[in-house]
Coordinates of C-alpha atoms and ligand atoms in Angstrom, one line a residue:
X28 CA -20.9 -25.9 1.8
X29 CA -19.2 -22.8 0.4
X30 CA -15.6 -23.3 0.7
X31 CA -15.5 -19.6 1.9
X32 CA -18.2 -20.1 4.6
X33 CA -16.4 -21.1 7.9
X34 CA -16.0 -19.6 11.5
X35 CA -12.4 -18.7 12.9
X36 CA -11.6 -18.5 16.4
X37 CA -9.1 -16.7 17.9
X38 CA -8.4 -13.6 20.3
X39 CA -9.6 -11.4 17.6
X40 CA -9.1 -8.0 17.3
X41 CA -9.8 -5.0 14.6
X42 CA -10.6 -1.4 14.0
X43 CA -14.0 0.0 13.9
X44 CA -13.0 3.2 13.8
X45 CA -9.7 5.1 14.3
X46 CA -9.7 5.1 18.0
X47 CA -11.5 2.2 18.3
X48 CA -9.6 -1.2 18.4
X49 CA -12.2 -4.0 19.0
X50 CA -10.7 -6.8 20.9
X51 CA -13.0 -10.3 21.7
X52 CA -10.8 -13.1 23.6
X53 CA -11.5 -16.5 22.2
X54 CA -14.0 -15.1 20.0
X55 CA -15.4 -16.6 16.9
X56 CA -15.0 -14.5 13.5
X57 CA -18.1 -15.6 11.0
X58 CA -17.1 -16.0 7.6
X59 CA -20.1 -16.5 5.1
X60 CA -18.9 -16.9 0.9
X61 CA -16.0 -14.4 1.9
X62 CA -18.1 -12.0 3.8
X63 CA -18.1 -10.9 7.7
X64 CA -21.0 -11.5 9.4
X65 CA -19.5 -10.3 12.4
X66 CA -17.3 -11.2 15.5
X67 CA -19.2 -13.3 18.9
X68 CA -18.2 -14.3 22.0
X69 CA -20.3 -17.5 21.2
X70 CA -21.5 -18.7 17.9
X71 CA -25.1 -17.1 16.9
X72 CA -27.7 -20.4 16.3
X73 CA -28.4 -19.5 12.5
X74 CA -23.9 -20.2 12.1
X75 CA -23.9 -23.5 14.4
X76 CA -23.7 -25.5 11.2
X77 CA -20.3 -24.2 10.0
X78 CA -17.2 -25.5 10.2
X79 CA -15.0 -23.9 12.9
X80 CA -11.5 -23.2 12.4
X81 CA -10.2 -23.2 15.9
X82 CA -6.6 -21.1 16.5
X83 CA -6.7 -21.9 20.1
X84 CA -4.5 -18.6 21.5
X85 CA -3.0 -17.0 18.5
X86 CA -4.0 -13.9 17.7
X87 CA -6.4 -12.8 14.7
X88 CA -6.1 -9.8 12.8
X89 CA -7.1 -8.3 9.5
X90 CA -4.8 -8.7 6.5
X91 CA -2.9 -5.1 6.0
X92 CA -3.3 -3.3 2.8
X93 CA 0.4 -1.8 1.7
X94 CA -0.5 1.1 -0.1
X95 CA 2.4 2.0 -2.2
X96 CA 5.5 -0.5 -3.1
X97 CA 7.8 -1.0 -6.1
X98 CA 8.0 -4.6 -7.0
X99 CA 11.2 -3.8 -9.2
X100 CA 13.0 -2.3 -6.5
X101 CA 12.8 -5.7 -4.5
X102 CA 16.6 -7.0 -5.5
X103 CA 18.4 -4.0 -4.1
X104 CA 16.0 -3.7 -0.9
X105 CA 18.4 -2.4 1.8
X106 CA 20.9 -1.1 -0.2
X107 CA 21.8 2.6 -1.1
X108 CA 20.3 4.2 1.5
X109 CA 22.9 7.2 2.0
X110 CA 20.9 9.1 -0.9
X111 CA 17.9 11.7 -1.2
X112 CA 15.2 11.0 -3.4
X113 CA 16.8 12.4 -6.5
X114 CA 20.4 11.2 -6.7
X115 CA 18.5 8.1 -5.4
X116 CA 16.6 7.3 -8.0
X117 CA 19.4 7.8 -10.9
X118 CA 21.8 5.8 -9.2
X119 CA 20.4 2.9 -7.7
X120 CA 16.7 2.8 -9.0
X121 CA 16.9 3.6 -12.7
X122 CA 19.9 1.4 -13.5
X123 CA 18.0 -1.8 -11.4
X124 CA 14.7 -0.9 -13.2
X125 CA 16.1 -0.9 -16.4
X126 CA 17.0 -4.6 -16.3
X127 CA 13.6 -5.4 -16.3
X128 CA 13.4 -5.3 -20.0
X129 CA 14.9 -8.4 -20.3
X130 CA 12.2 -10.8 -19.3
X131 CA 14.5 -13.7 -17.9
X132 CA 15.4 -11.2 -15.1
X133 CA 12.2 -9.9 -14.6
X134 CA 10.8 -13.2 -14.2
X135 CA 13.5 -14.3 -11.6
X136 CA 13.1 -11.3 -9.5
X137 CA 9.5 -10.8 -9.7
X138 CA 9.0 -14.7 -8.4
X139 CA 11.1 -13.7 -5.7
X140 CA 9.0 -10.3 -4.8
X141 CA 5.6 -12.5 -5.1
X142 CA 6.6 -15.3 -3.1
X143 CA 7.6 -13.2 -0.1
X144 CA 4.6 -10.8 -0.4
X145 CA 2.6 -13.7 -0.3
X146 CA 4.1 -14.8 2.9
X147 CA 4.0 -11.1 4.8
X148 CA 1.4 -9.6 6.7
X149 CA -0.2 -7.6 3.0
X150 CA -3.5 -9.1 1.7
X151 CA -3.8 -6.4 -0.4
X152 CA -1.0 -3.7 -2.3
X153 CA -1.0 -0.9 -4.0
X154 CA 2.0 -1.7 -6.9
X155 CA 4.3 0.4 -9.2
X156 CA 5.9 -2.1 -11.8
X157 CA 8.0 -0.7 -14.7
X158 CA 7.6 0.5 -18.2
X159 CA 8.3 -2.9 -19.4
X160 CA 4.7 -4.6 -20.6
X161 CA 6.2 -8.4 -20.6
X162 CA 7.7 -7.8 -17.3
X163 CA 4.7 -6.3 -16.1
X164 CA 2.1 -9.1 -17.0
X165 CA 4.3 -11.5 -15.9
X166 CA 3.8 -9.8 -12.5
X167 CA 0.2 -9.4 -12.5
X168 CA 0.1 -13.2 -13.5
X169 CA 1.9 -14.3 -10.6
X170 CA 0.1 -11.5 -8.4
X171 CA -3.4 -13.2 -9.6
X172 CA -2.2 -16.8 -8.7
X173 CA -0.8 -16.0 -5.6
X174 CA -4.4 -14.7 -4.7
X175 CA -3.1 -11.9 -2.8
X176 CA -5.8 -8.4 -4.0
X177 CA -3.4 -5.8 -6.0
X178 CA -3.4 -2.7 -8.2
X179 CA -0.4 -3.0 -10.5
X180 CA 0.8 0.2 -12.7
X181 CA 2.7 0.0 -15.6
X182 CA 4.8 3.0 -15.4
X183 CA 4.6 6.0 -17.7
X184 CA 8.0 8.3 -18.1
X185 CA 8.9 9.6 -21.4
X186 CA 11.3 12.7 -19.9
X187 CA 14.3 13.4 -17.3
X188 CA 15.4 10.0 -17.0
X189 CA 17.9 7.5 -18.2
X190 CA 17.4 6.7 -21.9
X191 CA 17.0 2.9 -20.8
X192 CA 13.9 4.1 -19.1
X193 CA 12.3 6.3 -21.2
X194 CA 9.4 5.8 -23.1
X195 CA 10.2 7.3 -26.7
X196 CA 7.6 10.4 -26.7
X197 CA 4.2 10.9 -24.9
X198 CA 2.5 9.0 -27.8
X199 CA 4.7 6.0 -27.9
X200 CA 4.0 5.7 -24.1
X201 CA 0.3 6.0 -24.2
X202 CA 0.0 3.4 -27.1
X203 CA 2.1 1.3 -25.2
X204 CA -0.3 1.8 -22.3
X205 CA -3.6 1.0 -24.1
X206 CA -1.7 -2.1 -25.8
X207 CA -1.1 -3.1 -21.7
X208 CA -4.4 -2.7 -20.8
X209 CA -6.1 -4.4 -23.7
X210 CA -3.8 -7.4 -23.0
X211 CA -5.0 -7.8 -19.4
X212 CA -8.3 -6.6 -19.3
X213 CA -10.0 -9.1 -17.0
X214 CA -7.2 -11.7 -17.7
X215 CA -6.5 -11.4 -14.0
X216 CA -9.3 -11.3 -11.8
X217 CA -7.3 -10.8 -8.2
X218 CA -5.0 -8.3 -10.3
X219 CA -6.2 -5.3 -11.8
X220 CA -4.5 -2.2 -13.5
X221 CA -4.1 0.9 -12.0
X222 CA -2.2 4.3 -14.2
X223 CA 0.5 4.9 -13.0
X224 CA 2.6 8.3 -14.1
X225 CA 5.6 7.9 -11.8
X226 CA 5.7 11.2 -11.0
X227 CA 5.0 14.9 -12.4
X228 CA 9.0 15.5 -13.4
X229 CA 9.4 11.9 -15.6
X230 CA 5.9 12.9 -17.2
X231 CA 5.7 15.7 -20.5
X232 CA 2.5 17.8 -20.0
X233 CA 1.3 15.8 -23.4
X234 CA 1.6 12.7 -21.7
X235 CA 0.1 13.6 -18.3
X236 CA -3.1 15.0 -20.6
X237 CA -3.3 11.6 -22.8
X238 CA -3.0 9.6 -19.7
X239 CA -6.2 11.7 -18.2
X240 CA -8.0 10.6 -21.5
X241 CA -7.3 7.0 -20.5
X242 CA -8.3 7.3 -17.3
X243 CA -11.7 8.7 -18.6
X244 CA -12.0 6.0 -21.0
X245 CA -11.2 3.3 -18.8
X246 CA -12.6 4.5 -15.4
X247 CA -9.1 3.9 -14.2
X248 CA -7.8 4.7 -10.7
X249 CA -4.5 6.2 -10.5
X250 CA -1.0 6.5 -8.1
X251 CA 1.8 8.5 -8.4
X252 CA 3.9 10.1 -6.2
X253 CA 3.8 13.9 -4.4
X254 CA 5.5 16.3 -2.1
X255 CA 8.0 13.9 -0.8
X256 CA 11.3 16.1 -1.3
X257 CA 12.1 19.6 -1.4
X258 CA 13.9 19.6 -4.1
X259 CA 11.6 17.4 -6.3
X260 CA 9.1 20.1 -5.6
X261 CA 11.0 23.0 -6.7
X262 CA 11.9 21.2 -9.8
X263 CA 8.2 20.7 -10.5
X264 CA 7.9 24.6 -10.0
X265 CA 10.3 24.8 -12.5
X266 CA 8.9 22.0 -15.1
X267 CA 5.1 23.3 -14.6
X268 CA 5.6 27.0 -13.9
X269 CA 2.2 27.7 -14.3
X270 CA 1.0 25.5 -11.4
X271 CA -0.4 26.8 -7.8
X272 CA 1.2 23.8 -6.3
X273 CA 2.6 20.2 -7.4
X274 CA -0.6 18.3 -7.2
X275 CA -2.2 20.9 -9.1
X276 CA -0.1 19.8 -12.2
X277 CA -2.1 16.0 -11.5
X278 CA -5.5 17.7 -11.2
X279 CA -5.0 20.0 -14.0
X280 CA -4.9 16.8 -16.3
X281 CA -7.3 15.3 -14.6
X282 CA -5.5 12.8 -12.8
X283 CA -6.0 13.7 -9.2
X284 CA -8.9 12.5 -7.5
X285 CA -11.9 13.9 -8.9
X286 CA -12.2 12.0 -12.1
X287 CA -11.1 8.6 -10.2
X288 CA -10.1 6.8 -7.1
X289 CA -6.3 8.0 -6.3
X290 CA -3.3 7.8 -4.1
X291 CA -0.6 9.7 -4.2
X292 CA 2.6 8.3 -2.2
X293 CA 4.3 10.7 0.6
X294 CA 2.5 14.1 0.9
X295 CA 5.5 15.3 3.4
X296 CA 5.9 18.9 2.1
X297 CA 2.5 19.5 1.0
X298 CA 1.6 23.2 1.3
X299 CA -2.1 24.2 2.4
X300 CA -3.3 24.5 -0.8
X301 CA -2.1 20.9 -1.9
X302 CA -3.7 19.6 1.5
X303 CA -6.9 21.3 0.5
X304 CA -6.8 19.9 -3.1
X305 CA -6.2 16.7 -1.5
X306 CA -9.3 16.9 0.5
X307 CA -11.9 18.3 -1.6
X308 CA -10.8 15.8 -3.9
X309 CA -11.0 12.8 -1.7
X310 CA -6.7 12.0 -2.8
X311 CA -5.5 9.2 -0.9
X312 CA -2.1 9.5 0.9
X313 CA 0.0 6.7 1.3
X314 CA 2.5 7.2 4.5
X315 CA 5.2 5.9 3.9
X316 CA 7.8 6.4 6.9
X317 CA 10.2 4.1 6.9
X318 CA 11.3 5.4 3.3
X319 CA 11.0 9.2 4.3
X320 CA 13.5 7.9 7.1
X321 CA 16.0 6.5 4.6
X322 CA 15.7 9.2 1.7
X323 CA 16.1 11.8 4.6
X324 CA 13.0 12.9 2.9
X325 CA 11.1 14.4 6.3
X326 CA 8.0 13.6 8.0
X327 CA 4.5 13.4 6.6
X328 CA 2.1 15.4 8.6
X329 CA -0.4 12.8 9.2
X330 CA -1.8 13.4 12.2
X331 CA -3.2 16.5 9.9
X332 CA -4.5 14.5 7.3
X333 CA -6.5 12.6 9.5
X334 CA -7.8 15.6 11.0
X335 CA -8.9 17.4 8.2
X336 CA -10.5 13.7 7.1
X337 CA -7.9 13.1 4.3
X338 CA -7.8 9.1 3.3
X339 CA -4.8 7.9 5.1
X340 CA -3.2 4.6 4.6
X341 CA 0.4 3.1 5.3
X342 CA 3.0 1.8 2.5
X343 CA 6.2 0.5 2.4
X344 CA 7.4 2.0 -0.4
X345 CA 10.0 -1.0 -0.7
X346 CA 12.6 -0.1 -1.7
X347 CA 12.8 3.4 -0.4
X348 CA 12.0 1.7 2.6
X349 CA 14.3 -1.6 3.1
X350 CA 11.3 -4.1 3.7
X351 CA 7.8 -5.2 3.5
X352 CA 6.6 -5.6 6.4
X353 CA 3.6 -3.7 7.8
X354 CA 4.2 -4.4 11.3
X355 CA 7.7 -2.2 11.0
X356 CA 5.9 0.3 8.9
X357 CA 2.9 0.4 12.0
X358 CA 6.0 1.0 14.2
X359 CA 8.0 3.6 11.9
X360 CA 4.6 5.5 11.8
X361 CA 4.2 5.9 15.1
X362 CA 7.7 7.0 15.8
X363 CA 8.2 9.6 13.2
X364 CA 4.8 10.8 14.3
X365 CA 6.5 11.4 17.7
X366 CA 9.5 13.3 16.3
X367 CA 7.2 15.5 13.9
X368 CA 5.4 16.2 17.6
X369 CA 8.6 16.9 19.4
X370 CA 10.3 18.9 16.7
X371 CA 7.5 20.4 14.1
X372 CA 4.6 21.4 15.7
X373 CA 3.6 20.5 19.6
X374 CA -0.1 20.9 18.2
X375 CA -0.3 17.4 16.1
X376 CA -0.4 14.5 18.8
X377 CA 1.9 11.4 18.1
X378 CA -0.1 8.4 16.7
X379 CA -1.7 5.9 19.1
X380 CA -1.0 2.0 18.2
X381 CA -4.5 1.8 17.7
X382 CA -4.5 4.8 15.1
X383 CA -1.3 3.2 13.2
X384 CA -3.3 -0.2 13.1
X385 CA -6.3 1.8 11.6
X386 CA -4.2 3.0 8.9
X387 CA -2.5 0.2 8.0
X388 CA -5.9 -2.2 8.0
X389 CA -9.4 -0.6 7.5
X390 CA -7.4 3.1 6.6
X391 CA -5.2 1.8 3.4
X392 CA -8.1 -1.3 3.0
X393 CA -10.7 1.0 1.9
X394 CA -9.1 1.8 -1.4
X395 CA -10.2 -1.6 -2.2
X396 CA -13.9 -1.0 -0.9
X397 CA -14.9 -2.9 2.5
X398 CA -11.8 -4.8 3.6
X399 CA -9.3 -3.8 6.5
X400 CA -11.7 -4.8 9.1
X401 CA -13.8 -7.6 10.6
X402 CA -17.2 -5.6 10.8
X403 CA -19.8 -7.2 9.4
X404 CA -20.1 -6.8 5.5
X405 CA -16.0 -6.6 4.6
X406 CA -14.5 -8.8 2.7
X407 CA -12.6 -11.0 5.4
X408 CA -9.2 -10.7 5.1
X409 CA -7.2 -12.4 8.0
X410 CA -3.9 -13.1 9.5
X411 CA -3.9 -16.0 12.1
X412 CA -0.2 -14.6 14.3
X413 CA 1.6 -17.0 16.5
X414 CA 3.4 -14.6 18.8
X415 CA 4.6 -17.6 21.3
X416 CA 8.4 -17.1 19.9
X417 CA 8.6 -13.3 21.4
X418 CA 9.5 -14.8 24.5
X419 CA 8.2 -12.9 28.0
X420 CA 7.7 -13.9 32.0
X421 CA 5.1 -11.3 31.7
X422 CA 1.5 -11.9 31.5
X423 CA -0.2 -10.1 28.5
X424 CA -3.7 -9.5 27.4
X425 CA -4.8 -9.5 24.3
X426 CA -4.3 -5.7 23.3
X427 CA -0.7 -5.5 24.9
X428 CA 0.0 -9.0 22.5
X429 CA -1.2 -7.1 19.6
X430 CA 1.3 -4.2 20.5
X431 CA 4.0 -5.7 21.2
X432 CA 3.8 -7.7 17.7
X433 CA 4.0 -4.5 15.8
X434 CA 6.9 -3.6 17.2
X435 CA 8.4 -7.5 17.3
X436 CA 7.1 -9.3 14.6
X437 CA 10.5 -9.6 13.3
X438 CA 11.7 -10.9 16.7
X439 CA 10.0 -14.7 17.0
X440 CA 6.5 -13.3 15.4
X441 CA 5.0 -15.8 12.9
X442 CA 2.0 -15.7 10.4
X443 CA 0.8 -19.3 10.4
X444 CA -2.5 -18.3 8.7
X445 CA -3.9 -15.8 5.9
X446 CA -7.0 -15.6 4.5
X447 CA -7.9 -13.5 1.4
X448 CA -11.3 -12.3 1.0
X449 CA -12.4 -15.6 2.5
X450 CA -10.1 -17.7 0.7
X451 CA -7.0 -19.4 2.5
X452 CA -3.4 -19.1 1.2
X453 CA -1.1 -21.5 1.5
X454 CA 1.8 -20.3 3.2
X455 CA 4.7 -23.1 2.6
Ligands
GUN519 N1 9.4 9.5 -6.8 C1 9.7 8.6 -8.4 N2 10.4 7.6 -8.5 C2 10.4 7.3 -7.2 C3 10.5 6.1 -6.4 O1 10.6 4.8 -7.6 N3 10.7 5.9 -4.8 C4 10.1 7.1 -4.2 N4 10.4 6.8 -3.2 N5 9.7 8.2 -4.9 C5 9.8 8.2 -5.9
FE520 FE1 7.2 5.3 -4.3

């Protein structure tokens, strides 16, 4: 029997649609060769011979996708939260990322990051590295070995940053990126490359233009930052005065969704024009609520993006966010949506628990294809949750237990099983 063919038994929850949560108590999730054949209250005859992993009264949910996270920022997570974006980058982020020139430091730091990501609720992640090739390749190798499915980007930046992080010029940045792509091509089946212009201010026009060409040549996906902070947006307008909006800068150079799958972090202050462009090009939004709180960036209008049909998922943006908990991320997404509704626009209803769960699983998961749900045909990424440590005298149904886990994961919740594309990861 194929090791990726089995049945998981437990209290199974997954999103079918944005507001539609499927719950099957003591149900059976059938996995054949890593792919879901559906969730059933009793095992269908045709699957009777598959081995059953019985998780008793535990919760079983899809693995989550962290759609935006910075691996090199893990060492200073939870520190330096008293600045806005541009000062935060110069004061905390660029000095730390400069250290990844030294492979010994990078190995130590990335090993901790990968170990912790492996134990987290994320089965998939879209990750920024730094400009450094040996360090980035080490990160890719470790992530691949951990069994997580990820996109990793060697960062491009050739202006407006410290000397220690600036690639010499556009040509050097492009040559180095092409060398990194050649070096890592097909080498790490679980870890794929993604083009990563850090954000428009640190990339010259010639660099963005060259990245657009590299994108076409290799057919690569793209990740960057967009309209996170008001000073940042004003700066982009100064640097690219011809642009009609920040997103138009990426679009102009063929890096905004039309040519390739693209994810933009934040989109807190996107103009109507920008939203229209995102919508037209199917650009993903990585909503990073905790980062937006910590860096005083603002509140992204996620209800609007959902209503406009813009593909949206959640990101921790660690170390803008203090940690990599996707549970915390869901709770924060709900929380900030309530503030947005109350303070900014009363026509945009807060996110529900079902919607936040959808964003963390099926919404963001779609960046990787059919992942983030247990519907038939989806890759089986699964988490087994033990909530017995979150004590209460009250009797709760399965949906209530899931809701409570989102808010109280760190208060006694435990991930006791984790599967990626049907393969079980050993967590200890
Ligand atoms: N914009 C450009 N770089 C970064 C970064 O590292 N974090 C965040 N949150 N925004 C950015
Ligand atoms: Fe970020």
